[in-house]
């Protein structure tokens, strides 16, 4: 096998209990993300670039519990985590508990490449992202109102997402 | 949670995971996604791993690293290592894993009612599933 890729959009919920709209949105999101990764790898792109691009796609899609559409804390906020690791060198980067970073996976990669650290958390991680000029958003951005979203009250009550 | 593992045509592996955590979680709670070795791991000598599930269990069992270690130290195949973790180490209903080995084998397993996932490779495979038949 010259190249290979696998993706997941989360475990825990029972798809048999989803309505058609949610099933369709989730499947379309998976296919879009996988297509991005396949095309990158088939074109000779790196595994690291493929991983980042695929995850960015799912972070931007409110059907998944990451980025826009993420589930909410007890206080009603989105606190996001992400990590990335390069198998060539075992270099890695991660962020935890961030609230304003549009694409956490890309900032995790910047932690890996632009600092000597592995994990930045909370306001410090948000500040690091700002210093790197990555896209920041109002925390309300994560509170998607799109049908099939992950952070709807229906989902949180009947179809829990796992971390 | 979302995740991706990949092997490129240069033989390099990478893994990534991103999440909002658990619904109605305690503010400040951190799961396995940002914990390298728990929810994410990659080593060109073995495999790349991304997990989804009850993060605390992935942290306690160092799941992602453990799969790589079983391949390196015990000589297990990727599939055997993943199966051991998912069926022997983790309790039912805890979560799922996607992995790709250094030679391009893809393994995806879960012990929850569902796991949205997909796989593609240079042999023409391209598939997505809402319910994976383990």
Short mmCIF file of C-alpha atoms in Angstrom, two decimals:
data_model
loop_
_atom_site.label_atom_id
_atom_site.label_comp_id
_atom_site.label_asym_id
_atom_site.label_seq_id
_atom_site.Cartn_x
_atom_site.Cartn_y
_atom_site.Cartn_z
CA UNK A 1 0.00 0.00 0.00
CA UNK A 2 1.54 3.28 -1.11
CA UNK A 3 -0.65 5.50 1.03
CA UNK A 4 -3.60 5.00 3.36
CA UNK A 5 -5.90 7.11 5.48
CA UNK A 6 -8.62 6.56 8.06
CA UNK A 7 -10.93 9.05 9.73
CA UNK A 8 -13.48 9.03 12.52
CA UNK A 9 -16.27 11.38 13.45
CA UNK A 10 -16.79 10.18 16.98
CA UNK A 11 -18.24 7.21 18.81
CA UNK A 12 -20.96 6.83 21.38
CA UNK A 13 -24.20 7.71 19.66
CA UNK A 14 -26.48 5.12 18.10
CA UNK A 15 -27.03 6.07 14.43
CA UNK A 16 -30.21 4.00 14.34
CA UNK A 17 -31.76 6.70 16.54
CA UNK A 18 -30.74 9.56 14.25
CA UNK A 19 -33.18 11.12 11.82
CA UNK A 20 -32.48 11.08 8.10
CA UNK A 21 -31.24 14.65 8.11
CA UNK A 22 -28.61 13.96 10.73
CA UNK A 23 -27.51 10.72 9.10
CA UNK A 24 -27.18 12.44 5.75
CA UNK A 25 -25.25 15.39 7.18
CA UNK A 26 -22.86 13.12 9.02
CA UNK A 27 -22.25 10.92 5.99
CA UNK A 28 -21.69 13.92 3.71
CA UNK A 29 -19.23 15.35 6.21
CA UNK A 30 -17.28 12.11 6.35
CA UNK A 31 -17.15 11.81 2.59
CA UNK A 32 -16.01 15.40 2.16
CA UNK A 33 -13.26 15.01 4.74
CA UNK A 34 -12.07 11.69 3.37
CA UNK A 35 -12.00 13.09 -0.15
CA UNK A 36 -9.72 15.91 1.00
CA UNK A 37 -7.34 13.44 2.59
CA UNK A 38 -7.39 11.02 -0.32
CA UNK A 39 -6.67 13.72 -2.87
CA UNK A 40 -3.83 15.14 -0.82
CA UNK A 41 -2.14 11.78 -0.34
CA UNK A 42 -2.74 10.62 -3.90
CA UNK A 43 -1.06 13.83 -5.08
CA UNK A 44 2.04 13.09 -3.05
CA UNK A 45 1.17 15.25 -0.06
CA UNK A 46 2.45 14.49 3.41
CA UNK A 47 0.59 12.52 6.06
CA UNK A 48 0.85 15.49 8.40
CA UNK A 49 -0.74 17.87 5.90
CA UNK A 50 -3.49 15.34 5.20
CA UNK A 51 -4.30 14.90 8.88
CA UNK A 52 -4.49 18.65 9.45
CA UNK A 53 -6.61 19.33 6.36
CA UNK A 54 -9.04 16.49 7.08
CA UNK A 55 -9.56 17.53 10.67
CA UNK A 56 -9.99 21.19 9.72
CA UNK A 57 -12.79 20.09 7.41
CA UNK A 58 -14.58 18.31 10.23
CA UNK A 59 -13.94 21.17 12.68
CA UNK A 60 -15.72 23.49 10.25
CA UNK A 61 -18.66 21.10 9.90
CA UNK A 62 -21.28 21.49 12.62
CA UNK A 63 -22.26 17.83 12.29
CA UNK A 64 -19.25 16.81 14.37
CA UNK A 65 -18.23 17.34 17.98
CA UNK A 66 -15.16 19.45 17.24
CA UNK A 67 -14.78 23.10 16.34
CA UNK A 68 -18.11 24.53 15.18
CA UNK A 69 -20.89 22.39 16.57
CA UNK A 70 -18.91 21.07 19.54
CA UNK A 71 -20.82 20.05 22.64
CA UNK A 72 -21.06 22.50 25.51
CA UNK A 73 -19.89 22.51 29.11
CA UNK A 74 -22.25 22.76 32.04
CA UNK A 75 -21.85 26.52 31.76
CA UNK A 76 -22.87 26.52 28.11
CA UNK A 77 -19.50 27.20 26.52
CA UNK A 78 -17.38 25.28 24.02
CA UNK A 79 -13.97 24.24 25.38
CA UNK A 80 -11.95 22.62 22.63
CA UNK A 81 -8.96 20.26 22.65
CA UNK A 82 -6.72 18.97 19.86
CA UNK A 83 -3.44 17.20 19.25
CA UNK A 84 -1.28 16.15 16.33
CA UNK A 85 1.79 13.92 16.06
CA UNK A 86 4.42 13.37 13.40
CA UNK A 87 5.49 9.73 13.12
CA UNK A 88 8.82 10.64 11.53
CA UNK A 89 10.22 12.26 14.66
CA UNK A 90 7.55 11.69 17.32
CA UNK A 91 7.23 15.45 17.50
CA UNK A 92 3.82 16.43 18.76
CA UNK A 93 1.73 19.41 19.75
CA UNK A 94 -1.54 19.87 21.60
CA UNK A 95 -3.90 22.47 23.02
CA UNK A 96 -6.62 22.08 25.64
CA UNK A 97 -9.56 24.08 26.89
CA UNK A 98 -9.42 26.78 24.22
CA UNK A 99 -12.41 28.95 23.47
CA UNK A 100 -11.59 31.28 20.57
CA UNK A 101 -9.50 29.27 18.10
CA UNK A 102 -11.42 28.46 14.93
CA UNK A 103 -9.34 25.42 14.01
CA UNK A 104 -7.68 23.90 17.08
CA UNK A 105 -5.82 21.23 15.10
CA UNK A 106 -3.82 23.85 13.23
CA UNK A 107 -2.80 25.58 16.45
CA UNK A 108 -1.80 22.20 17.88
CA UNK A 109 0.50 21.83 14.90
CA UNK A 110 1.96 25.28 15.58
CA UNK A 111 2.67 24.24 19.17
CA UNK A 112 4.62 21.34 17.66
CA UNK A 113 6.55 23.35 15.10
CA UNK A 114 6.91 26.80 16.67
CA UNK A 115 7.54 26.04 20.35
CA UNK A 116 9.67 23.69 22.41
CA UNK A 117 6.53 22.55 24.24
CA UNK A 118 3.96 19.81 23.70
CA UNK A 119 0.77 21.03 25.39
CA UNK A 120 -0.62 24.52 25.96
CA UNK A 121 -3.88 24.93 27.87
CA UNK A 122 -6.55 27.51 28.55
CA UNK A 123 -6.03 31.25 28.09
CA UNK A 124 -2.33 30.72 27.42
CA UNK A 125 -3.16 28.55 24.44
CA UNK A 126 -5.63 31.11 23.12
CA UNK A 127 -2.97 33.82 23.54
CA UNK A 128 -0.40 31.69 21.72
CA UNK A 129 -2.83 31.28 18.85
CA UNK A 130 -3.33 35.03 18.69
CA UNK A 131 0.44 35.54 18.58
CA UNK A 132 0.61 33.20 15.59
CA UNK A 133 -2.09 35.14 13.72
CA UNK A 134 -4.34 32.13 13.31
CA UNK A 135 -8.05 32.78 12.74
CA UNK A 136 -9.84 33.54 16.00
CA UNK A 137 -13.59 33.67 16.45
CA UNK A 138 -16.14 34.87 18.95
CA UNK A 139 -17.01 31.89 21.17
CA UNK A 140 -20.57 32.17 19.86
CA UNK A 141 -19.25 30.85 16.52
CA UNK A 142 -19.12 27.37 18.03
CA UNK A 143 -22.79 27.48 19.03
CA UNK A 144 -24.08 26.31 15.68
CA UNK A 145 -27.80 26.38 15.01
CA UNK A 146 -27.52 24.17 11.98
CA UNK A 147 -29.84 21.14 11.95
CA UNK A 148 -27.94 18.01 12.83
CA UNK A 149 -25.44 20.01 14.84
CA UNK A 150 -23.59 18.31 17.64
CA UNK A 151 -24.31 20.86 20.36
CA UNK A 152 -28.09 20.93 20.13
CA UNK A 153 -30.06 20.45 23.32
CA UNK A 154 -31.62 17.36 21.76
CA UNK A 155 -28.26 15.75 21.23
CA UNK A 156 -26.94 16.56 24.67
CA UNK A 157 -30.02 15.10 26.27
CA UNK A 158 -30.53 11.93 24.30
CA UNK A 159 -27.39 11.17 22.35
CA UNK A 160 -24.31 11.92 24.43
CA UNK A 161 -21.03 12.55 22.70
CA UNK A 162 -17.87 11.17 24.16
CA UNK A 163 -14.64 13.09 24.43
CA UNK B 1 -14.54 13.99 18.58
CA UNK B 2 -12.96 13.74 15.16
CA UNK B 3 -9.68 12.15 14.17
CA UNK B 4 -7.47 11.19 11.28
CA UNK B 5 -4.50 8.88 10.76
CA UNK B 6 -2.49 8.73 7.57
CA UNK B 7 0.42 7.04 5.84
CA UNK B 8 1.93 8.99 2.96
CA UNK B 9 3.80 7.78 -0.08
CA UNK B 10 7.13 8.62 1.58
CA UNK B 11 6.34 6.13 4.33
CA UNK B 12 5.59 8.69 7.01
CA UNK B 13 2.76 8.35 9.51
CA UNK B 14 0.78 11.07 11.27
CA UNK B 15 -2.17 11.22 13.64
CA UNK B 16 -4.47 13.95 14.90
CA UNK B 17 -7.54 14.30 17.09
CA UNK B 18 -9.84 17.25 17.84
CA UNK B 19 -12.85 17.50 20.12
CA UNK B 20 -15.28 19.49 22.14
CA UNK B 21 -15.22 16.87 24.89
CA UNK B 22 -18.25 15.37 26.61
CA UNK B 23 -21.65 17.05 26.68
CA UNK B 24 -22.23 19.14 29.82
CA UNK B 25 -18.70 18.44 31.02
CA UNK B 26 -17.26 20.17 34.05
CA UNK B 27 -15.55 23.36 32.84
CA UNK B 28 -11.84 22.71 32.74
CA UNK B 29 -12.21 18.98 32.18
CA UNK B 30 -9.65 17.68 29.71
CA UNK B 31 -10.09 14.32 28.04
CA UNK B 32 -7.70 12.20 26.04
CA UNK B 33 -7.70 14.15 22.79
CA UNK B 34 -4.84 16.52 23.68
CA UNK B 35 -2.97 13.90 25.69
CA UNK B 36 -0.37 12.40 23.40
CA UNK B 37 -0.14 8.69 24.05
CA UNK B 38 -3.75 8.47 25.23
CA UNK B 39 -5.93 9.63 22.34
CA UNK B 40 -3.26 10.32 19.73
CA UNK B 41 0.04 8.69 18.81
CA UNK B 42 2.22 8.18 15.73
CA UNK B 43 5.55 6.44 15.20
CA UNK B 44 6.87 5.47 11.79
CA UNK B 45 8.17 2.23 13.29
CA UNK B 46 4.72 1.00 14.21
CA UNK B 47 1.48 2.87 13.57
CA UNK B 48 -0.63 5.99 13.90
CA UNK B 49 -3.63 6.01 16.24
CA UNK B 50 -6.57 8.32 16.98
CA UNK B 51 -9.23 7.51 19.56
CA UNK B 52 -12.71 8.61 20.48
CA UNK B 53 -14.58 7.73 23.61
CA UNK B 54 -14.51 8.20 27.36
CA UNK B 55 -11.27 10.11 27.53
CA UNK B 56 -10.45 9.27 31.12
CA UNK B 57 -10.26 5.56 30.21
CA UNK B 58 -7.97 6.29 27.30
CA UNK B 59 -5.69 8.26 29.62
CA UNK B 60 -5.67 5.58 32.33
CA UNK B 61 -4.77 2.90 29.82
CA UNK B 62 -2.42 4.98 27.66
CA UNK B 63 -4.37 3.46 24.80
CA UNK B 64 -2.76 5.01 21.73
CA UNK B 65 0.79 4.43 22.91
CA UNK B 66 -0.04 0.96 24.16
CA UNK B 67 -1.07 -0.17 20.69
CA UNK B 68 2.23 1.04 19.26
CA UNK B 69 4.14 -0.58 22.12
CA UNK B 70 2.41 -3.94 21.62
CA UNK B 71 3.50 -3.89 17.99
CA UNK B 72 7.09 -2.91 18.80
CA UNK B 73 7.72 -4.95 21.94
CA UNK B 74 5.40 -7.94 21.60
CA UNK B 75 5.48 -8.20 17.85
CA UNK B 76 1.72 -8.12 17.53
CA UNK B 77 0.00 -7.11 14.33
CA UNK B 78 -1.89 -3.83 14.39
CA UNK B 79 -5.20 -5.67 14.30
CA UNK B 80 -4.26 -7.94 17.21
CA UNK B 81 -3.07 -5.02 19.29
CA UNK B 82 -6.23 -3.02 18.66
CA UNK B 83 -8.47 -6.01 19.33
CA UNK B 84 -6.71 -6.71 22.64
CA UNK B 85 -7.21 -3.15 23.80
CA UNK B 86 -10.79 -2.86 22.65
CA UNK B 87 -11.98 -6.22 23.97
CA UNK B 88 -9.73 -6.96 26.94
CA UNK B 89 -8.55 -3.64 28.29
CA UNK B 90 -11.48 -1.29 27.76
CA UNK B 91 -14.95 -2.04 29.04
CA UNK B 92 -17.82 -2.26 26.54
CA UNK B 93 -19.29 1.08 25.55
CA UNK B 94 -16.12 3.08 26.07
CA UNK B 95 -15.25 4.18 22.52
CA UNK B 96 -13.38 3.45 19.32
CA UNK B 97 -10.06 3.65 17.51
CA UNK B 98 -8.80 4.25 14.00
CA UNK B 99 -5.26 3.16 13.16
CA UNK B 100 -2.94 2.73 10.22
CA UNK B 101 0.26 0.71 10.35
CA UNK B 102 3.63 1.51 8.81
CA UNK B 103 2.79 -0.86 5.96
CA UNK B 104 -0.61 0.66 5.26
CA UNK B 105 -2.95 -1.70 7.07
CA UNK B 106 -6.05 0.13 8.32
CA UNK B 107 -7.82 -1.05 11.47
CA UNK B 108 -10.99 0.58 12.82
CA UNK B 109 -12.84 -0.82 15.83
CA UNK B 110 -15.30 0.40 18.45
CA UNK B 111 -17.21 -1.09 21.36
CA UNK B 112 -19.99 1.52 21.34
CA UNK B 113 -23.30 1.36 19.45
CA UNK B 114 -21.81 3.42 16.63
CA UNK B 115 -18.70 5.09 15.31
CA UNK B 116 -18.69 7.31 12.25
CA UNK B 117 -15.60 6.50 10.25
CA UNK B 118 -14.05 6.16 6.83
CA UNK B 119 -11.03 4.73 5.06
CA UNK B 120 -9.23 5.12 1.75
CA UNK B 121 -5.99 3.88 0.26
CA UNK B 122 -3.90 3.79 -2.90
CA UNK B 123 -5.53 0.52 -3.91
CA UNK B 124 -8.80 2.30 -4.64
CA UNK B 125 -10.54 1.77 -1.34
CA UNK B 126 -12.91 4.61 -0.42
CA UNK B 127 -15.63 3.97 2.13
CA UNK B 128 -17.48 5.75 4.91
CA UNK B 129 -19.67 4.17 7.55
CA UNK B 130 -22.00 5.36 10.28
CA UNK B 131 -22.12 1.94 11.87
CA UNK B 132 -18.96 -0.09 11.61
CA UNK B 133 -19.39 -3.85 11.55
CA UNK B 134 -16.56 -4.92 13.84
#
